[in-house]
mmCIF file of C-alpha atoms in Angstrom:
data_model
loop_
_atom_site.group_PDB
_atom_site.id
_atom_site.type_symbol
_atom_site.label_atom_id
_atom_site.label_comp_id
_atom_site.label_asym_id
_atom_site.label_seq_id
_atom_site.Cartn_x
_atom_site.Cartn_y
_atom_site.Cartn_z
ATOM 1 C CA MET N 1078 54.160 183.046 192.191
ATOM 2 C CA SER N 1079 51.720 185.301 193.821
ATOM 3 C CA ALA N 1080 50.199 184.489 197.221
ATOM 4 C CA VAL N 1081 47.104 182.213 197.277
ATOM 5 C CA SER N 1082 45.654 180.405 200.054
ATOM 6 C CA PRO N 1083 46.172 176.609 200.432
ATOM 7 C CA SER N 1084 42.558 175.944 199.730
ATOM 8 C CA ALA N 1085 43.430 176.707 195.919
ATOM 9 C CA PHE N 1086 44.811 173.228 195.960
ATOM 10 C CA LEU N 1087 41.324 171.917 196.832
ATOM 11 C CA SER N 1088 39.158 173.882 194.314
ATOM 12 C CA TRP N 1089 38.072 172.068 191.258
ATOM 13 C CA ASP N 1090 37.340 174.897 188.814
ATOM 14 C CA ARG N 1091 35.764 173.804 185.383
ATOM 15 C CA SER N 1092 37.371 176.428 183.329
ATOM 16 C CA THR N 1093 40.869 175.714 184.911
ATOM 17 C CA PHE N 1094 40.450 172.046 184.367
ATOM 18 C CA SER N 1095 39.601 172.543 180.876
ATOM 19 C CA ALA N 1096 42.840 174.616 180.394
ATOM 20 C CA LEU N 1097 44.861 171.851 181.820
ATOM 21 C CA ASP N 1098 42.904 169.206 179.858
ATOM 22 C CA ALA N 1099 44.132 171.057 176.714
ATOM 23 C CA LEU N 1100 47.623 171.050 177.857
ATOM 24 C CA SER N 1101 47.499 167.357 178.652
ATOM 25 C CA ARG N 1102 46.838 166.790 175.068
ATOM 26 C CA ARG N 1103 50.557 166.768 173.884
ATOM 27 C CA PRO N 1104 50.995 163.167 175.203
ATOM 28 C CA VAL N 1105 47.576 162.245 173.583
ATOM 29 C CA ARG N 1106 48.976 163.427 170.138
ATOM 30 C CA ASP N 1107 52.309 161.730 170.849
ATOM 31 C CA LEU N 1108 50.462 158.380 171.402
ATOM 32 C CA LEU N 1109 48.042 158.686 168.634
ATOM 33 C CA GLU N 1110 50.821 159.601 166.012
ATOM 34 C CA SER N 1111 52.682 156.519 167.191
ATOM 35 C CA LEU N 1112 49.964 154.079 166.441
ATOM 36 C CA PRO N 1113 50.592 151.697 163.399
ATOM 37 C CA PRO N 1114 48.045 151.872 160.518
ATOM 38 C CA ILE N 1115 44.624 150.810 161.881
ATOM 39 C CA THR N 1116 41.093 151.313 160.692
ATOM 40 C CA PRO N 1117 39.135 150.423 163.703
ATOM 41 C CA ALA N 1118 35.526 149.556 164.068
ATOM 42 C CA SER N 1119 35.292 150.034 167.723
ATOM 43 C CA VAL N 1120 37.522 152.293 170.166
ATOM 44 C CA VAL N 1121 37.276 152.471 174.059
ATOM 45 C CA ASP N 1122 38.940 155.429 175.987
ATOM 46 C CA LEU N 1123 39.693 153.825 179.534
ATOM 47 C CA GLY N 1124 39.508 156.432 182.233
ATOM 48 C CA CYS N 1125 37.872 159.123 179.873
ATOM 49 C CA GLY N 1126 37.259 161.610 182.641
ATOM 50 C CA SER N 1127 35.489 164.744 181.182
ATOM 51 C CA GLY N 1128 35.386 163.023 177.814
ATOM 52 C CA SER N 1129 37.365 165.774 175.887
ATOM 53 C CA VAL N 1130 39.877 163.244 174.417
ATOM 54 C CA THR N 1131 37.123 160.788 173.930
ATOM 55 C CA ARG N 1132 35.371 163.334 171.642
ATOM 56 C CA LEU N 1133 38.714 163.938 169.790
ATOM 57 C CA LEU N 1134 38.825 160.124 169.035
ATOM 58 C CA ALA N 1135 35.261 160.227 167.728
ATOM 59 C CA ALA N 1136 36.148 163.256 165.535
ATOM 60 C CA GLN N 1137 39.299 161.332 164.145
ATOM 61 C CA TRP N 1138 37.353 158.297 163.320
ATOM 62 C CA PRO N 1139 33.776 159.652 162.533
ATOM 63 C CA GLU N 1140 32.444 156.330 161.438
ATOM 64 C CA VAL N 1141 33.574 154.464 164.430
ATOM 65 C CA ASP N 1142 31.856 153.453 167.526
ATOM 66 C CA VAL N 1143 33.581 155.330 170.472
ATOM 67 C CA MET N 1144 32.931 154.673 174.102
ATOM 68 C CA GLY N 1145 34.268 156.218 177.298
ATOM 69 C CA VAL N 1146 34.566 154.417 180.456
ATOM 70 C CA ASP N 1147 35.239 156.121 183.920
ATOM 71 C CA PRO N 1148 34.655 155.288 187.561
ATOM 72 C CA SER N 1149 33.648 159.012 188.451
ATOM 73 C CA PRO N 1150 30.011 159.871 188.349
ATOM 74 C CA ALA N 1151 30.784 163.710 188.353
ATOM 75 C CA LEU N 1152 33.143 163.534 185.373
ATOM 76 C CA LEU N 1153 30.999 161.389 183.458
ATOM 77 C CA GLN N 1154 28.100 163.851 184.038
ATOM 78 C CA TRP N 1155 30.227 166.501 182.796
ATOM 79 C CA ALA N 1156 31.251 164.643 179.634
ATOM 80 C CA GLN N 1157 27.467 163.646 179.005
ATOM 81 C CA SER N 1158 26.680 167.566 179.256
ATOM 82 C CA VAL N 1159 28.602 168.056 176.055
ATOM 83 C CA PRO N 1160 26.756 167.002 172.912
ATOM 84 C CA SER N 1161 28.504 164.112 171.029
ATOM 85 C CA ARG N 1162 27.874 160.730 169.588
ATOM 86 C CA VAL N 1163 30.320 159.090 172.327
ATOM 87 C CA ARG N 1164 28.749 156.505 174.611
ATOM 88 C CA TYR N 1165 29.779 156.559 178.172
ATOM 89 C CA GLU N 1166 29.767 154.065 180.996
ATOM 90 C CA GLN N 1167 30.506 154.482 184.684
ATOM 91 C CA ALA N 1168 32.619 151.422 185.857
ATOM 92 C CA ASP N 1169 35.499 150.434 188.096
ATOM 93 C CA LEU N 1170 38.270 149.756 185.514
ATOM 94 C CA SER N 1171 40.126 147.182 187.943
ATOM 95 C CA VAL N 1172 37.071 144.854 186.966
ATOM 96 C CA TRP N 1173 35.434 146.383 183.934
ATOM 97 C CA ARG N 1174 36.210 144.457 180.500
ATOM 98 C CA PRO N 1175 34.457 144.939 177.115
ATOM 99 C CA SER N 1176 31.879 142.323 176.428
ATOM 100 C CA TRP N 1177 32.828 142.382 172.700
ATOM 101 C CA PRO N 1178 36.338 142.428 170.847
ATOM 102 C CA VAL N 1179 37.601 145.878 170.643
ATOM 103 C CA ASP N 1180 39.933 147.142 167.923
ATOM 104 C CA LEU N 1181 41.568 149.955 169.953
ATOM 105 C CA LEU N 1182 41.805 150.242 173.681
ATOM 106 C CA LEU N 1183 43.384 153.484 174.695
ATOM 107 C CA SER N 1184 44.221 155.312 177.993
ATOM 108 C CA PHE N 1185 45.720 158.478 178.577
ATOM 109 C CA GLY N 1186 46.455 158.624 182.330
ATOM 110 C CA GLY N 1187 43.284 156.921 183.242
ATOM 111 C CA LEU N 1188 44.919 153.613 184.508
ATOM 112 C CA GLN N 1189 47.542 155.228 186.618
ATOM 113 C CA ALA N 1190 45.608 154.889 189.862
ATOM 114 C CA VAL N 1191 44.170 151.441 188.954
ATOM 115 C CA PRO N 1192 45.816 148.567 190.731
ATOM 116 C CA HIS N 1193 47.456 145.230 189.701
ATOM 117 C CA HIS N 1194 48.791 146.283 186.390
ATOM 118 C CA GLU N 1195 50.194 142.721 186.133
ATOM 119 C CA ARG N 1196 46.761 141.254 185.631
ATOM 120 C CA LEU N 1197 45.055 144.400 184.190
ATOM 121 C CA PHE N 1198 47.241 144.811 181.208
ATOM 122 C CA PRO N 1199 47.248 141.191 179.796
ATOM 123 C CA GLU N 1200 43.468 140.977 180.408
ATOM 124 C CA PHE N 1201 42.905 143.999 178.305
ATOM 125 C CA LEU N 1202 45.012 142.423 175.531
ATOM 126 C CA GLN N 1203 42.793 139.452 175.672
ATOM 127 C CA CYS N 1204 39.746 141.565 175.003
ATOM 128 C CA LEU N 1205 41.119 142.943 171.639
ATOM 129 C CA ALA N 1206 39.923 141.924 168.323
ATOM 130 C CA PRO N 1207 42.411 140.344 165.971
ATOM 131 C CA GLY N 1208 45.034 142.703 164.964
ATOM 132 C CA GLY N 1209 43.782 145.088 167.920
ATOM 133 C CA LEU N 1210 45.821 147.469 169.696
ATOM 134 C CA LEU N 1211 46.306 148.440 173.400
ATOM 135 C CA ALA N 1212 47.745 151.975 173.592
ATOM 136 C CA VAL N 1213 48.441 153.573 177.082
ATOM 137 C CA ALA N 1214 50.268 156.764 178.383
ATOM 138 C CA LEU N 1215 51.002 156.500 182.179
ATOM 139 C CA PRO N 1216 52.229 159.529 184.092
ATOM 140 C CA ARG N 1217 55.629 159.091 185.720
ATOM 141 C CA PRO N 1218 55.647 161.870 188.221
ATOM 142 C CA GLU N 1219 58.281 160.139 190.466
ATOM 143 C CA ALA N 1220 61.050 161.101 188.227
ATOM 144 C CA LEU N 1221 60.320 164.878 188.684
ATOM 145 C CA MET N 1222 61.280 167.506 191.156
ATOM 146 C CA ALA N 1223 57.617 168.200 192.192
ATOM 147 C CA HIS N 1224 57.222 164.559 193.530
ATOM 148 C CA ARG N 1225 60.454 164.624 195.313
ATOM 149 C CA LEU N 1226 59.365 167.678 197.043
ATOM 150 C CA LEU N 1227 55.994 166.124 198.005
ATOM 151 C CA LEU N 1228 57.950 163.163 199.422
ATOM 152 C CA ASP N 1229 60.055 165.537 201.446
ATOM 153 C CA THR N 1230 56.998 167.475 202.666
ATOM 154 C CA ALA N 1231 55.265 164.241 203.672
ATOM 155 C CA ALA N 1232 58.304 163.139 205.696
ATOM 156 C CA ASP N 1233 59.209 166.449 207.484
ATOM 157 C CA GLY N 1234 55.901 167.204 209.427
ATOM 158 C CA PRO N 1235 53.731 165.801 212.170
ATOM 159 C CA TRP N 1236 51.817 164.029 209.453
ATOM 160 C CA ALA N 1237 54.745 161.784 208.478
ATOM 161 C CA GLU N 1238 53.590 158.553 209.918
ATOM 162 C CA ARG N 1239 50.111 158.717 208.349
ATOM 163 C CA LEU N 1240 51.402 159.586 204.954
ATOM 164 C CA ALA N 1241 54.510 156.970 205.099
ATOM 165 C CA ASP N 1242 52.782 154.510 202.736
ATOM 166 C CA ALA N 1243 50.645 156.936 200.786
ATOM 167 C CA LEU N 1244 52.952 158.468 198.262
ATOM 168 C CA ARG N 1245 54.716 155.345 196.917
ATOM 169 C CA PRO N 1246 56.044 155.656 193.569
ATOM 170 C CA PRO N 1247 54.506 153.630 190.689
ATOM 171 C CA PRO N 1248 56.117 149.919 191.266
ATOM 172 C CA HIS N 1249 56.343 149.082 187.619
ATOM 173 C CA GLY N 1250 58.844 149.706 184.951
ATOM 174 C CA ALA N 1251 59.082 149.348 181.267
ATOM 175 C CA GLN N 1252 60.691 145.938 181.597
ATOM 176 C CA GLU N 1253 57.819 144.652 183.677
ATOM 177 C CA TYR N 1254 55.203 145.777 181.109
ATOM 178 C CA TYR N 1255 57.022 144.165 178.446
ATOM 179 C CA ASN N 1256 57.338 140.963 180.444
ATOM 180 C CA TRP N 1257 53.683 140.949 180.887
ATOM 181 C CA LEU N 1258 52.523 141.831 177.376
ATOM 182 C CA SER N 1259 55.009 140.241 175.139
ATOM 183 C CA PRO N 1260 53.746 136.627 175.609
ATOM 184 C CA LEU N 1261 50.273 137.760 174.275
ATOM 185 C CA ALA N 1262 51.242 140.269 171.591
ATOM 186 C CA VAL N 1263 52.995 140.256 168.288
ATOM 187 C CA SER N 1264 54.653 143.517 168.948
ATOM 188 C CA VAL N 1265 55.227 145.827 171.989
ATOM 189 C CA GLU N 1266 56.531 149.322 171.949
ATOM 190 C CA LEU N 1267 57.634 151.270 174.972
ATOM 191 C CA TRP N 1268 59.262 154.678 175.311
ATOM 192 C CA GLU N 1269 59.294 157.649 177.806
ATOM 193 C CA THR N 1270 59.217 161.422 177.159
ATOM 194 C CA GLU N 1271 59.327 164.599 179.157
ATOM 195 C CA HIS N 1272 57.360 167.650 178.062
ATOM 196 C CA HIS N 1273 57.783 171.206 179.528
ATOM 197 C CA HIS N 1274 54.590 173.162 179.780
ATOM 198 C CA VAL N 1275 54.372 176.888 179.972
ATOM 199 C CA LEU N 1276 51.669 177.812 182.533
ATOM 200 C CA SER N 1277 50.502 181.250 183.720
ATOM 201 C CA GLY N 1278 49.454 182.186 187.157
ATOM 202 C CA ASP N 1279 49.082 180.005 190.167
ATOM 203 C CA THR N 1280 46.006 178.106 189.764
ATOM 204 C CA PRO N 1281 47.163 175.815 186.731
ATOM 205 C CA ILE N 1282 50.152 174.477 188.451
ATOM 206 C CA LEU N 1283 48.194 173.761 191.645
ATOM 207 C CA GLN N 1284 45.367 172.167 189.824
ATOM 208 C CA TRP N 1285 47.823 170.041 187.893
ATOM 209 C CA LEU N 1286 49.520 168.774 190.959
ATOM 210 C CA ARG N 1287 46.149 168.237 192.684
ATOM 211 C CA SER N 1288 44.868 165.974 189.818
ATOM 212 C CA ASP N 1289 47.990 163.689 189.765
ATOM 213 C CA ALA N 1290 49.819 163.865 193.172
ATOM 214 C CA LEU N 1291 47.915 165.162 196.002
ATOM 215 C CA ALA N 1292 44.863 162.954 196.055
ATOM 216 C CA PRO N 1293 46.509 160.502 198.565
ATOM 217 C CA VAL N 1294 47.378 163.288 200.868
ATOM 218 C CA MET N 1295 43.873 164.758 200.764
ATOM 219 C CA GLU N 1296 42.406 161.363 201.628
ATOM 220 C CA ARG N 1297 44.416 161.248 204.969
ATOM 221 C CA LEU N 1298 44.638 164.821 206.103
ATOM 222 C CA ALA N 1299 42.003 167.374 206.537
ATOM 223 C CA GLY N 1300 41.227 170.885 207.922
ATOM 224 C CA VAL N 1301 43.958 172.969 209.534
ATOM 225 C CA GLU N 1302 46.608 170.219 209.101
ATOM 226 C CA LEU N 1303 45.886 169.770 205.474
ATOM 227 C CA ASP N 1304 46.281 173.638 205.022
ATOM 228 C CA ARG N 1305 49.555 173.420 206.910
ATOM 229 C CA PHE N 1306 50.713 170.610 204.545
ATOM 230 C CA LEU N 1307 49.818 172.437 201.487
ATOM 231 C CA ALA N 1308 51.359 175.746 202.550
ATOM 232 C CA ASP N 1309 54.740 173.790 203.269
ATOM 233 C CA TYR N 1310 54.528 171.997 199.859
ATOM 234 C CA ARG N 1311 53.595 175.323 198.092
ATOM 235 C CA ALA N 1312 56.715 177.110 199.608
ATOM 236 C CA ARG N 1313 59.025 174.323 198.237
ATOM 237 C CA LEU N 1314 57.377 174.392 194.905
ATOM 238 C CA GLU N 1315 57.862 178.222 194.550
ATOM 239 C CA ALA N 1316 61.535 177.892 195.179
ATOM 240 C CA ALA N 1317 61.838 174.878 192.713
ATOM 241 C CA TYR N 1318 59.570 176.331 190.107
ATOM 242 C CA PRO N 1319 60.272 180.160 189.986
ATOM 243 C CA GLU N 1320 57.989 182.298 188.084
ATOM 244 C CA HIS N 1321 59.351 183.900 184.918
ATOM 245 C CA PRO N 1322 59.330 187.799 184.889
ATOM 246 C CA PHE N 1323 56.487 187.600 182.429
ATOM 247 C CA GLY N 1324 54.409 185.682 184.773
ATOM 248 C CA ASN N 1325 54.765 182.222 183.411
ATOM 249 C CA THR N 1326 55.907 178.988 185.071
ATOM 250 C CA LEU N 1327 57.707 176.121 183.281
ATOM 251 C CA VAL N 1328 56.330 172.747 184.587
ATOM 252 C CA PRO N 1329 57.585 169.441 183.332
ATOM 253 C CA THR N 1330 55.682 166.164 183.001
ATOM 254 C CA ARG N 1331 57.007 162.784 182.072
ATOM 255 C CA HIS N 1332 55.088 159.823 180.591
ATOM 256 C CA LEU N 1333 55.603 156.069 179.874
ATOM 257 C CA PHE N 1334 54.080 155.122 176.518
ATOM 258 C CA ILE N 1335 52.847 151.498 175.697
ATOM 259 C CA VAL N 1336 51.717 150.312 172.392
ATOM 260 C CA ALA N 1337 50.910 146.552 172.096
ATOM 261 C CA ARG N 1338 49.322 144.673 169.170
ATOM 262 C CA VAL N 1339 47.825 141.249 169.067
ATOM 263 C CA ALA N 1340 47.995 138.966 166.191
ATOM 264 C CA GLY N 1341 45.613 139.531 163.163
#
């Protein structure tokens, strides 16, 4: 990896984010291809972000009412700047629930940071129309080297005390999701996959890590101290994810997939 200032972690470049968004579509395809036969009348994308996946859903079902919900005004403004027939709504997903029975509720990483899944997931099942589906892809960074290096960096510096409870791994495993969903569903499928993405240059991997893992750090550190943390973390990443002689870096991601169906 070539040298870059720690501020690269903090930038939010639209073109780079779009490239990462395209790479993230592999778990999207995996989830959509796993769905049982369904002809939905309504589809909601929970945590739709910039809307790129939501627009793919609208293209897949051209006659279907498609809606994207996200808590970020900036990302929704971006989503709405792209012409489409998708409807968007800004809302806190910890409390937002559809006011009508939905045939297909999906989320591609948008529920990762929303708390209280033990309440959230069963309530979403109760919002489905007869025969409806809840389909979710949850990132699982805690199993990967990048996350372990992040924990090591947090524990090794003067910021250790402030970051001690900021980087807890997701507390819920597949068994817990099954326990919450199975009493309300006629079928629950769960599986995990690991994808290996070939990225070129520095910025994509830095942006990728920023979007998933670094937000809790940036909420608690600032200025020179944040720069020092990011420089330390970057050095560890360079050793763990060496750049290929052709200029590419192989970066893994892991997801837990959940597909639950209610009675018809």
